[in-house]
């Protein structure tokens, strides 16, 4: 045989292309909605059945297609959007590859109905697994409807990867949210199994649309942003103040020239704008539209076009982060900065010189300064400092230690080994490491300094508290259920679509997690009780975090592992922050509590709780050895 290479048949090519473009039902919705938007639709109706496994139908009132075009659009690389490669760099449409429709049609039972503006009769074409089965004239209003049934019916491997209905519809709702945010002038209707999930009527603008999709209360907090550079970059949108955060990057919505992107450079730039203002592991809420010369950005670098490449990457990056920072600086007030971080720490501990945010942030409000100075002088005066802490410290039940009753360290033997072991602490081998610390004071409102024999010990108060809360929650959870505490005033929490559908999957587990929740219609829940250990702090945010955590680990993890992750998120939520003044009583209670839990020197997210320096190390720093 002299020839072993052959050209693949068209249907197979389409199937291969589908492998890239059509990952799951949500990707079909994305492609179809983009086509409707490109066709200038005013209204897009999306109907889904069984998470998209059974049916995806997208109907628009856009310009429609002629009979010839209706056939052509099913061919590979058939597009009306570009003609030559120069057009690729002057794009004003979302599509341009001409791959979506043939790809989708190759892995489903596909029906296209369309009628061109100005025509009276439309066209209907039925395709099965990429092969046209039937075509006829059909009465149809101007616009286009694509019906996708039995997705992946002929690619069983793919079909197997489909997740639970709730998960798939969550992804679909997320896609619709992303598109609907960018097009407030278009009506979006999303139905699942006959139930309306999204009905975004044409809104006056971004604020209304954001309120509708992401929640009214959130939208009210968001700060408007608008900025232009001298050289053709423009951005506008809504950004959350640093106090409103999420536990994932899921609420960062960024667009370039109207196209949703999940690009590393853009994302980094956004986070850079918030640098130093958020706790580690917390992320902002941002809806940001960047407009630029299409020639400056290549969108053809990723199958889903979510990643892009900029000609002037640095410039775009800095433009975005400066715009955000500038807006946050305007909004800046000391009480807005409860979690100023210790993160950037290592590289630069000095205030920067340009008069920007860092410098403004540096001095603590005067009252806090003085109470901080007073901590040692009046260790028992808890009230004095308590009013300055941003989030109340949860009392450690009955184990509150008495100040001044710190036992002296007798020897070094009992502490270290058991402390660093990962074994559970049992009654007989109870840890005494923390109880045997001699507390010196608080450094930067973040680290607890103590002496242990000849050692200098630094404890990260947030990590420590998080660990304690996590262990206690876990103990309660695995014993039966986390103790709940009824809220004095139940709160109505409005979640976004993805979060709401994530929660639906774990409603039963939520009860075991110490929540009492009542569906309140749509995406709203009436939250009546929360885990007792977490205090009444910010129940709404807590529930948002739990939903985000479930989403993040939803499909991949075993239920037990998933719950551990959720518990870790909950613990973090409630914990003492960095930059929170603690009284000596509170510190000693925390030390005591640390001794009583099973732990291994790290917070549930892996950061160390404690660092120890030997006398030798300290002396070496001062060249005394
Ligand atoms: P692309 O969007 O990259 O051009 P598609 O396969 O998604 O490729 O669509 C092929 C062509 O079919 C489009 O270029 C457009 O001309 C036409 N088309 C697809 N969907 C619609 C629609 N909803 N309304 C009008 N025309 C459409
Ligand atoms: Mg397209």
Short mmCIF file of N, CA and C and ligand atoms in Angstrom, two decimals, residues 31-40 58 60 62-65 69 72-75 77-82 93-104 112 114 143-146 305, ligand 1:
data_model
loop_
_atom_site.label_atom_id
_atom_site.label_comp_id
_atom_site.label_asym_id
_atom_site.label_seq_id
_atom_site.Cartn_x
_atom_site.Cartn_y
_atom_site.Cartn_z
N UNK A 31 -23.63 29.40 21.38
CA UNK A 31 -23.48 29.61 19.93
C UNK A 31 -24.77 30.12 19.30
N UNK A 32 -25.89 29.52 19.71
CA UNK A 32 -27.16 29.92 19.09
C UNK A 32 -27.55 31.35 19.49
N UNK A 33 -27.33 31.68 20.75
CA UNK A 33 -27.67 33.04 21.19
C UNK A 33 -26.76 34.05 20.50
N UNK A 34 -25.51 33.70 20.34
CA UNK A 34 -24.60 34.61 19.63
C UNK A 34 -25.08 34.85 18.21
N UNK A 35 -25.54 33.79 17.57
CA UNK A 35 -26.07 33.95 16.21
C UNK A 35 -27.28 34.88 16.20
N UNK A 36 -28.15 34.72 17.19
CA UNK A 36 -29.33 35.58 17.26
C UNK A 36 -28.93 37.03 17.47
N UNK A 37 -27.95 37.24 18.32
CA UNK A 37 -27.49 38.62 18.56
C UNK A 37 -26.86 39.19 17.29
N UNK A 38 -26.07 38.36 16.60
CA UNK A 38 -25.48 38.82 15.34
C UNK A 38 -26.56 39.14 14.31
N UNK A 39 -27.71 38.47 14.42
CA UNK A 39 -28.80 38.72 13.48
C UNK A 39 -29.69 39.88 13.93
N UNK A 40 -29.19 40.66 14.91
CA UNK A 40 -29.88 41.88 15.37
C UNK A 40 -31.24 41.59 16.01
N UNK A 58 -33.83 27.68 20.49
CA UNK A 58 -33.55 29.12 20.56
C UNK A 58 -34.29 29.81 19.42
N UNK A 60 -35.43 33.51 17.67
CA UNK A 60 -35.19 34.95 17.67
C UNK A 60 -36.03 35.65 16.62
N UNK A 62 -34.70 38.03 14.72
CA UNK A 62 -33.66 38.72 13.95
C UNK A 62 -33.97 38.72 12.46
N UNK A 63 -32.94 38.95 11.66
CA UNK A 63 -33.20 39.17 10.24
C UNK A 63 -33.54 37.92 9.44
N UNK A 64 -33.29 36.73 10.02
CA UNK A 64 -33.65 35.50 9.32
C UNK A 64 -32.73 35.20 8.15
N UNK A 65 -33.02 34.06 7.47
CA UNK A 65 -32.18 33.65 6.34
C UNK A 65 -33.06 33.29 5.14
N UNK A 69 -29.47 30.53 1.92
CA UNK A 69 -28.60 30.68 3.09
C UNK A 69 -28.89 29.62 4.14
N UNK A 72 -26.94 26.79 3.14
CA UNK A 72 -25.50 27.08 3.23
C UNK A 72 -24.98 27.11 4.66
N UNK A 73 -25.82 27.61 5.56
CA UNK A 73 -25.31 27.80 6.92
C UNK A 73 -24.98 26.48 7.60
N UNK A 74 -25.44 25.37 6.99
CA UNK A 74 -25.14 24.07 7.58
C UNK A 74 -23.83 23.48 7.05
N UNK A 75 -23.25 24.17 6.11
CA UNK A 75 -21.96 23.72 5.58
C UNK A 75 -20.85 24.24 6.47
N UNK A 77 -17.55 26.06 7.51
CA UNK A 77 -16.90 27.31 7.08
C UNK A 77 -17.80 28.15 6.21
N UNK A 78 -19.09 28.05 6.46
CA UNK A 78 -20.02 28.92 5.74
C UNK A 78 -20.45 30.02 6.69
N UNK A 79 -20.09 31.23 6.34
CA UNK A 79 -20.44 32.36 7.20
C UNK A 79 -20.76 33.58 6.37
N UNK A 80 -21.61 34.42 6.93
CA UNK A 80 -21.90 35.69 6.26
C UNK A 80 -21.09 36.81 6.90
N UNK A 81 -20.25 36.45 7.87
CA UNK A 81 -19.69 37.49 8.73
C UNK A 81 -18.31 37.99 8.34
N UNK A 82 -17.52 37.15 7.69
CA UNK A 82 -16.23 37.64 7.18
C UNK A 82 -16.03 37.14 5.76
N UNK A 93 -19.00 41.26 14.82
CA UNK A 93 -19.95 40.19 15.12
C UNK A 93 -19.32 39.24 16.13
N UNK A 94 -20.14 38.44 16.76
CA UNK A 94 -19.64 37.48 17.73
C UNK A 94 -19.09 36.25 17.03
N UNK A 95 -19.77 35.83 15.95
CA UNK A 95 -19.31 34.67 15.19
C UNK A 95 -18.47 35.09 14.02
N UNK A 96 -17.76 34.14 13.44
CA UNK A 96 -17.05 34.39 12.18
C UNK A 96 -16.46 33.12 11.59
N UNK A 97 -16.50 32.01 12.35
CA UNK A 97 -15.82 30.82 11.85
C UNK A 97 -16.71 29.96 10.96
N UNK A 98 -18.01 30.15 11.08
CA UNK A 98 -18.91 29.33 10.30
C UNK A 98 -18.87 27.86 10.68
N UNK A 99 -18.66 27.59 11.95
CA UNK A 99 -18.53 26.20 12.37
C UNK A 99 -19.64 25.73 13.28
N UNK A 100 -20.28 26.68 13.96
CA UNK A 100 -21.18 26.28 15.03
C UNK A 100 -22.34 25.43 14.53
N UNK A 101 -23.09 25.94 13.58
CA UNK A 101 -24.29 25.21 13.17
C UNK A 101 -23.98 23.82 12.64
N UNK A 102 -23.04 23.66 11.68
CA UNK A 102 -22.76 22.29 11.24
C UNK A 102 -22.26 21.38 12.37
N UNK A 103 -21.50 21.95 13.30
CA UNK A 103 -21.00 21.14 14.41
C UNK A 103 -22.16 20.65 15.27
N UNK A 104 -23.03 21.57 15.63
CA UNK A 104 -24.16 21.20 16.49
C UNK A 104 -25.06 20.19 15.76
N UNK A 112 -33.92 23.53 11.70
CA UNK A 112 -33.77 24.97 11.50
C UNK A 112 -35.02 25.50 10.84
N UNK A 114 -36.54 29.22 9.51
CA UNK A 114 -36.12 30.60 9.37
C UNK A 114 -36.91 31.30 8.28
N UNK A 143 -37.46 35.72 11.29
CA UNK A 143 -36.56 35.36 12.38
C UNK A 143 -36.09 33.93 12.20
N UNK A 144 -35.50 33.40 13.25
CA UNK A 144 -34.90 32.07 13.14
C UNK A 144 -35.17 31.27 14.41
N UNK A 145 -35.41 30.00 14.20
CA UNK A 145 -35.55 29.12 15.35
C UNK A 145 -34.69 27.88 15.12
N UNK A 146 -33.87 27.56 16.08
CA UNK A 146 -33.07 26.35 15.96
C UNK A 146 -33.47 25.43 17.10
N UNK A 305 -13.54 31.13 22.09
CA UNK A 305 -13.24 32.56 21.96
C UNK A 305 -13.26 33.25 23.33
P1 LIG B 1 -20.80 32.00 12.28
O1 LIG B 1 -21.70 32.54 13.33
O2 LIG B 1 -19.40 31.84 12.75
O3 LIG B 1 -20.89 32.73 11.00
P2 LIG B 1 -22.55 29.72 12.37
O4 LIG B 1 -22.37 28.32 11.98
O5 LIG B 1 -22.90 30.00 13.77
O6 LIG B 1 -21.23 30.50 11.98
O7 LIG B 1 -23.66 30.36 11.45
C1 LIG B 1 -23.48 30.34 10.05
C2 LIG B 1 -24.25 31.46 9.39
O8 LIG B 1 -25.63 31.21 9.50
C3 LIG B 1 -24.04 32.81 9.98
O9 LIG B 1 -22.89 33.45 9.44
C4 LIG B 1 -25.33 33.54 9.63
O10 LIG B 1 -25.23 34.09 8.37
C5 LIG B 1 -26.34 32.42 9.59
N1 LIG B 1 -27.13 32.36 10.82
C6 LIG B 1 -26.93 31.52 11.85
N2 LIG B 1 -27.84 31.72 12.83
C7 LIG B 1 -28.63 32.73 12.42
C8 LIG B 1 -29.75 33.41 12.99
N3 LIG B 1 -30.21 33.11 14.20
N4 LIG B 1 -30.31 34.41 12.26
C9 LIG B 1 -29.83 34.74 11.05
N5 LIG B 1 -28.80 34.13 10.47
C10 LIG B 1 -28.18 33.14 11.13
#
